[in-house]
Coordinates of N, CA, C and O in Angstrom, one line a residue:
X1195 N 27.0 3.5 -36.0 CA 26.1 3.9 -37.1 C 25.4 2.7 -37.8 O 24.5 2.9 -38.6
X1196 N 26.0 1.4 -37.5 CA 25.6 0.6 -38.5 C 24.5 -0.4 -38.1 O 23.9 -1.1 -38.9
X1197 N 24.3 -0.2 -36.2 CA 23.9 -0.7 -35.8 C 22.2 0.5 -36.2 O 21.1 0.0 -36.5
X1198 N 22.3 1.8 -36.2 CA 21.1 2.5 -36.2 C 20.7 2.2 -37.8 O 19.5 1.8 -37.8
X1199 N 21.4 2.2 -39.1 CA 21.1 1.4 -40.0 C 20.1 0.2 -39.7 O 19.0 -0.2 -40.1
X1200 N 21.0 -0.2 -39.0 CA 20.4 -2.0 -39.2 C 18.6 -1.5 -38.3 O 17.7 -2.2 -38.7
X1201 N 18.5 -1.0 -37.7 CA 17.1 -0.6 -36.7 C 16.4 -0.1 -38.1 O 15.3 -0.7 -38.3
X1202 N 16.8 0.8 -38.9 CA 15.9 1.5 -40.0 C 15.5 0.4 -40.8 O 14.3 0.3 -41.0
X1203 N 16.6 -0.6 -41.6 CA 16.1 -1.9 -42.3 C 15.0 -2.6 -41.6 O 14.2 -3.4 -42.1
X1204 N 15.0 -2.3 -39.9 CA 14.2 -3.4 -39.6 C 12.9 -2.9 -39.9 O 12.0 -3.7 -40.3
X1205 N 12.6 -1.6 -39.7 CA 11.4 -0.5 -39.5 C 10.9 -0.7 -41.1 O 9.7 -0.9 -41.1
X1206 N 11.6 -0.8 -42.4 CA 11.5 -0.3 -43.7 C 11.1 -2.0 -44.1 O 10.8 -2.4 -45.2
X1207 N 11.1 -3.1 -42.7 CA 10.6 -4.5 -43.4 C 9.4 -4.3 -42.4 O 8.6 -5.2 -42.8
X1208 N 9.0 -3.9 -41.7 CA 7.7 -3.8 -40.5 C 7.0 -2.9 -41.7 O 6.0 -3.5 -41.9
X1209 N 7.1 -2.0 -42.4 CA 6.5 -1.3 -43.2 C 6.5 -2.0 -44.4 O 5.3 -1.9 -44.7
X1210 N 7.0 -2.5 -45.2 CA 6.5 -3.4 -46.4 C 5.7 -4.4 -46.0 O 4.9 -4.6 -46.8
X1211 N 5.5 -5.3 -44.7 CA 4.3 -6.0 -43.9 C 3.4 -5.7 -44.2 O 2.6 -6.2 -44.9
X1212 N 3.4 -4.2 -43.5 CA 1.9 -3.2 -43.2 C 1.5 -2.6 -44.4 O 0.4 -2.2 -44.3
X1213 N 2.2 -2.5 -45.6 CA 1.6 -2.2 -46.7 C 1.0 -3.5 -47.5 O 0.1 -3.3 -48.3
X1214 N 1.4 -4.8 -47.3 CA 1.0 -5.7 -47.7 C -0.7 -6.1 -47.1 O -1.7 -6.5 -47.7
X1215 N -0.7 -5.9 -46.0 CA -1.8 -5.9 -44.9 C -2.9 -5.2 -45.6 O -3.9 -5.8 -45.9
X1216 N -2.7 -3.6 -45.8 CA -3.3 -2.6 -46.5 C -3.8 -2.9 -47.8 O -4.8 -2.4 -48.2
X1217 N -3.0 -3.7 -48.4 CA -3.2 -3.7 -49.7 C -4.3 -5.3 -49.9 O -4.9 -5.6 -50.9
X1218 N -4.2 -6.2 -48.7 CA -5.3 -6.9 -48.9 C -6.5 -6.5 -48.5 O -7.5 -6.9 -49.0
X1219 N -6.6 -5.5 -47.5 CA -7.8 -4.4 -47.3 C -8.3 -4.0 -48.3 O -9.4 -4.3 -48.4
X1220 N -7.8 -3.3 -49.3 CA -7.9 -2.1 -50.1 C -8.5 -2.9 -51.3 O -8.5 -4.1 -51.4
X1221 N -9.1 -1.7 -52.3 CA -9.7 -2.2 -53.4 C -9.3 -1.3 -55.0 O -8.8 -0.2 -54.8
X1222 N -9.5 -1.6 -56.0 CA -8.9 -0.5 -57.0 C -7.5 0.1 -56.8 O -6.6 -0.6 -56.4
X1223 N -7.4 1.3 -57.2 CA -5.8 1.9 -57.2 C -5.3 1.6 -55.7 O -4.3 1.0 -55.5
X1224 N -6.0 2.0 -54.9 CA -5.4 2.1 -53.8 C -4.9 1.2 -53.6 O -3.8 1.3 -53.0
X1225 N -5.5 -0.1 -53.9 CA -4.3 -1.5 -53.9 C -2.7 -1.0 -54.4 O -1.8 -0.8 -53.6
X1226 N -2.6 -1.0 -55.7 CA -2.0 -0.7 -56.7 C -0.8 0.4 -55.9 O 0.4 0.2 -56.2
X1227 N -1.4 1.6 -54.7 CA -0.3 2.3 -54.1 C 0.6 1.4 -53.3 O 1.8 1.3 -53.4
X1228 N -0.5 0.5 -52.4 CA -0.4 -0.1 -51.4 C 0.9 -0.7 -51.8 O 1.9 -0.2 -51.3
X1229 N 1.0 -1.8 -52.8 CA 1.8 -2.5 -53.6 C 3.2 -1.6 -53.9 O 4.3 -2.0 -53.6
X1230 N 2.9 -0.5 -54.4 CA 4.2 0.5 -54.7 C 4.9 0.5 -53.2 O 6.0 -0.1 -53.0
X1231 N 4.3 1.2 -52.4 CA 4.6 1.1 -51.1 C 5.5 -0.2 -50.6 O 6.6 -0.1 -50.1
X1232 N 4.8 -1.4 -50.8 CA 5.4 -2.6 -50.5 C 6.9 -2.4 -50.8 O 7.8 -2.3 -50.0
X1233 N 6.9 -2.4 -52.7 CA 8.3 -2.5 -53.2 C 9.4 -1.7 -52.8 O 10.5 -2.2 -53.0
X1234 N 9.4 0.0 -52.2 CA 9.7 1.2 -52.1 C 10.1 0.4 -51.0 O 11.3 0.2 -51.0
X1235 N 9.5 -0.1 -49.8 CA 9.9 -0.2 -48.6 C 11.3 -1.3 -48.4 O 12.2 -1.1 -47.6
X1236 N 11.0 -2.7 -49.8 CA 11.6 -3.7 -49.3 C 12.5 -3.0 -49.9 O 13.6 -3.0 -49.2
X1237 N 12.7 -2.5 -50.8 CA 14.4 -1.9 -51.6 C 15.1 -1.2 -50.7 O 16.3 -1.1 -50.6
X1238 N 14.1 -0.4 -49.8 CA 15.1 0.2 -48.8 C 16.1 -0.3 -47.8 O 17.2 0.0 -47.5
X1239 N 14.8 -1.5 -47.2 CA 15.2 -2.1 -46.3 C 16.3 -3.7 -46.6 O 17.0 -4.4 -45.9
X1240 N 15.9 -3.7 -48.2 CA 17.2 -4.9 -48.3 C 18.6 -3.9 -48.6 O 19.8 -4.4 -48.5
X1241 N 18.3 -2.6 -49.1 CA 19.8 -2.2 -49.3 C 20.3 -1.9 -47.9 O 21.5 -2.0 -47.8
X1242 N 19.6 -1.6 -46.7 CA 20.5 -1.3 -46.2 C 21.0 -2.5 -45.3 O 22.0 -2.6 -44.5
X1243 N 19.9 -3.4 -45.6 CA 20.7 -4.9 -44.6 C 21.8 -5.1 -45.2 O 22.8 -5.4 -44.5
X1244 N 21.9 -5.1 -46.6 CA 23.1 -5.4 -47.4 C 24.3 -4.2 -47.1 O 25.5 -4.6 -47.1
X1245 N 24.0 -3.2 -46.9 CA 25.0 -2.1 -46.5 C 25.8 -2.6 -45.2 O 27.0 -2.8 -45.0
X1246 N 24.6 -2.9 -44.2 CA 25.3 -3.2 -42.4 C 26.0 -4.8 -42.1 O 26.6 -5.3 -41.1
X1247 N 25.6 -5.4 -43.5 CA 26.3 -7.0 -43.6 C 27.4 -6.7 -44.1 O 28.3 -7.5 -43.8
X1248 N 27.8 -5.5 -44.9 CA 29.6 -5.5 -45.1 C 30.7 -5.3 -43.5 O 31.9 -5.5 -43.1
X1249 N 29.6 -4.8 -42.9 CA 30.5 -4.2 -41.8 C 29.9 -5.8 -40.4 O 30.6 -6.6 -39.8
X1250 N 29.1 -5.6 -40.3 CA 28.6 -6.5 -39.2 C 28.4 -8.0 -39.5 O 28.0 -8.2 -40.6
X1251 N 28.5 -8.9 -38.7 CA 28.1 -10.4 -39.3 C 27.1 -10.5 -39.6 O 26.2 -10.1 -38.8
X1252 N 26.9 -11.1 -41.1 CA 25.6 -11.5 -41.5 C 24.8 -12.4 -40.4 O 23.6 -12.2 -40.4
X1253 N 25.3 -13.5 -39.4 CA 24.7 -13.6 -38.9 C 23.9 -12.7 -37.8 O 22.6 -12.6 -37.9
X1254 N 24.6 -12.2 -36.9 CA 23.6 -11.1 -36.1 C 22.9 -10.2 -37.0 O 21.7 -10.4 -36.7
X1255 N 23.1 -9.4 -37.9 CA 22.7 -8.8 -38.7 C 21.2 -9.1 -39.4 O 20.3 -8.4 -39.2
X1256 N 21.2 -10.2 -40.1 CA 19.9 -10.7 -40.4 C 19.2 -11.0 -39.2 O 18.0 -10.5 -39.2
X1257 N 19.6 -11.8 -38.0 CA 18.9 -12.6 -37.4 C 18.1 -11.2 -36.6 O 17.0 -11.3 -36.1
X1258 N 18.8 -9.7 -36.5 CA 18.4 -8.4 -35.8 C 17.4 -7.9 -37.0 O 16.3 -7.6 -36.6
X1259 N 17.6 -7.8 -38.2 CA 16.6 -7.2 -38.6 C 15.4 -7.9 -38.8 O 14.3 -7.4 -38.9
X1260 N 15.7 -9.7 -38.9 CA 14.3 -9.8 -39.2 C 13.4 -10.4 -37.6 O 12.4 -11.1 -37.5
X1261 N 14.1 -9.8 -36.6 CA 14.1 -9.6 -35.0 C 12.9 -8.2 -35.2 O 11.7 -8.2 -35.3
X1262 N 13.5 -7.5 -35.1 CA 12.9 -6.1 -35.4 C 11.6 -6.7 -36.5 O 10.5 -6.9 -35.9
X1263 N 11.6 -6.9 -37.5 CA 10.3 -7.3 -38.8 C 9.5 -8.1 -37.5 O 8.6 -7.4 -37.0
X1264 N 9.7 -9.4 -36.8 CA 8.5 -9.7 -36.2 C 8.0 -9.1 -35.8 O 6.9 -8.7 -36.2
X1265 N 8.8 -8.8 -34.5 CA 8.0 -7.7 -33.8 C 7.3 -6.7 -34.1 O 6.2 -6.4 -33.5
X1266 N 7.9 -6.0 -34.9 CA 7.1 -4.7 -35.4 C 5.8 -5.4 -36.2 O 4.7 -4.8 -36.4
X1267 N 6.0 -6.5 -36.6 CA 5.3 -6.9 -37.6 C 4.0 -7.1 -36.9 O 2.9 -6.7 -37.3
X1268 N 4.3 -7.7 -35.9 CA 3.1 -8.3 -34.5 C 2.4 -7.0 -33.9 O 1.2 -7.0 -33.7
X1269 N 3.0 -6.2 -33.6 CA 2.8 -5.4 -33.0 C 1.8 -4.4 -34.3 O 0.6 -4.3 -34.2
X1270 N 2.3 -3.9 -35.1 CA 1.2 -3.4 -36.1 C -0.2 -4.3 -36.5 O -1.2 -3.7 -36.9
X1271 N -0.1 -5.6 -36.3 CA -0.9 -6.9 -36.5 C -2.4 -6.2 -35.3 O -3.6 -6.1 -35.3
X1272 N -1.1 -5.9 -34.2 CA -2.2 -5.9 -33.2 C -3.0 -4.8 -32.9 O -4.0 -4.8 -32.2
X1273 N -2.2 -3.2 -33.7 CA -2.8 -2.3 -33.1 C -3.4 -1.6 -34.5 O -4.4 -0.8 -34.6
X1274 N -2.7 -2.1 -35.5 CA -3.7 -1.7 -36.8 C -4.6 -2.3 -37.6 O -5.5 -1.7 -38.3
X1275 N -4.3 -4.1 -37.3 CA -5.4 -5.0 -38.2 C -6.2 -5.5 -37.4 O -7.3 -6.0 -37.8
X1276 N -5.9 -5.3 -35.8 CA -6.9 -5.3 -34.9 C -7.0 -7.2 -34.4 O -8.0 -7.8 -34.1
X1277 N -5.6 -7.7 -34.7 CA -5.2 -9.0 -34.1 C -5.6 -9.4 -32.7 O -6.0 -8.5 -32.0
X1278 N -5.5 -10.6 -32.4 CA -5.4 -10.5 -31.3 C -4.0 -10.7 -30.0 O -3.1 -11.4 -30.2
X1279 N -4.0 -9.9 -28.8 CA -3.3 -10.1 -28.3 C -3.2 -10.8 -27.0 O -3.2 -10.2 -25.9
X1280 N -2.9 -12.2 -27.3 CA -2.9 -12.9 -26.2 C -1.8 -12.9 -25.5 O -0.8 -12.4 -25.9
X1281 N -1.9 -13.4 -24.5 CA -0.4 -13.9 -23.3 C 0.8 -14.3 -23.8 O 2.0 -13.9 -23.8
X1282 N 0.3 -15.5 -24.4 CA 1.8 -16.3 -25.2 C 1.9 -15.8 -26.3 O 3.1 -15.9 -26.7
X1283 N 1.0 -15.1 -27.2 CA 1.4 -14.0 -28.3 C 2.7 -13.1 -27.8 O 3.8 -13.1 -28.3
X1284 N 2.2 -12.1 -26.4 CA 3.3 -11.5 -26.5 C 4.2 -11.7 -25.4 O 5.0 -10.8 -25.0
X1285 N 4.1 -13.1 -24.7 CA 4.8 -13.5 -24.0 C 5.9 -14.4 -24.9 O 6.8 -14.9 -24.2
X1286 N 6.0 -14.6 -26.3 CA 6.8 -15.0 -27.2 C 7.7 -14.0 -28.1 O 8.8 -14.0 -28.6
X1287 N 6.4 -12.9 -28.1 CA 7.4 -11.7 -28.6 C 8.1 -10.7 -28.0 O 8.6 -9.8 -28.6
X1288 N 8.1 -11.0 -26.5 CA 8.8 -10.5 -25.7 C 10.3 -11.1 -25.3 O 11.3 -10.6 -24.9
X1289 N 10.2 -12.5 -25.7 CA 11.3 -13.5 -25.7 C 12.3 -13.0 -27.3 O 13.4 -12.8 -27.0
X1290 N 12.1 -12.9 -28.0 CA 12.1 -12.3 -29.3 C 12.9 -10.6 -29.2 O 14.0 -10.2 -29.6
X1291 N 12.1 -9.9 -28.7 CA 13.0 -8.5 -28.0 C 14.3 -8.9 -27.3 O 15.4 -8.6 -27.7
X1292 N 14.1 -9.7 -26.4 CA 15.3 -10.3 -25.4 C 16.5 -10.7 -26.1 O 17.6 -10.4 -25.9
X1293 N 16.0 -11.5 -26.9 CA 16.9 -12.4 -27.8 C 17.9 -11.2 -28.6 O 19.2 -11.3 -28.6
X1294 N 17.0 -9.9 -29.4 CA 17.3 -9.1 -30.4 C 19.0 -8.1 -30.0 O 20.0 -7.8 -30.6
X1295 N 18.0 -7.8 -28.1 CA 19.2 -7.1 -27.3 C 19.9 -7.7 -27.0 O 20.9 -7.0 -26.9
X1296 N 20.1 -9.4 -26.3 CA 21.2 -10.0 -26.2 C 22.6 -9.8 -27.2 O 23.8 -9.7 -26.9
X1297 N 21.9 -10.0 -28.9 CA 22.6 -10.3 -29.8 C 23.5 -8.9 -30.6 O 24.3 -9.0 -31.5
X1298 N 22.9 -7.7 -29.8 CA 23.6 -6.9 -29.5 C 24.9 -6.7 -29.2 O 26.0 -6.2 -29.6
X1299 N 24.2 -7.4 -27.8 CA 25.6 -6.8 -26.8 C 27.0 -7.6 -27.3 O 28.2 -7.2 -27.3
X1300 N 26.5 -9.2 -27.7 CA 27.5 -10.6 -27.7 C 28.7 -9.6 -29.6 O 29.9 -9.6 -29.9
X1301 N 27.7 -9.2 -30.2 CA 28.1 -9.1 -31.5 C 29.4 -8.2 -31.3 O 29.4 -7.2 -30.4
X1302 N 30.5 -8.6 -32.2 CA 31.9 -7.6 -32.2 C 31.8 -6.3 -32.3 O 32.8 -5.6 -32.3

């Protein structure tokens, strides 16, 4: 369970990103949501890293959710802000997935 937690913190910091993204897009209130969005997301996503660090090592723990944040982070970069995606772009963030599942399997 703690490990699907820790996937959701990762998802709820890929989404405070993407609201930040949005919110330098945006102009007037809609900024102003954008921003709420931001805050709403990181509270979520730091309680529950803080929840899955009582049970799992903070080291794998952090190093998995903010594993999960690049990537998602890259990956919305590329299909919502319209980034670019080069080779070593995601020939780096595929090293990075690798890494996320190794640290899986090794963790108690």
């Amino acid at each position: 369970m703690n490990w699907i937690l820790l996937i959701i913190a990762g998802l709820f910091e890929v989404a405070f990103a993407a609201c930040l993204g949005k919110a330098k897009e945006s102009t007037g209130n809609e900024t102003t949501y954008w921003y709420i969005g931001f805050l709403i997301c990181l509270a979520i996503s730091m309680y529950l890293l803080v929840k899955v660090s009582q049970e799992l090592p903070i080291g794998t723990a952090y190093a998995v959710w903010t594993g999960i944040g690049a990537v998602g982070t890259v990956l919305v970069g590329i299909f919502v802000f319209k980034e670019p995606a080069t080779f070593w772009r995601l020939f780096f963030i595929s090293t990075l997935i690798i890494s996320i599942v190794g640290l899986k399997f090794v963790a108690n």
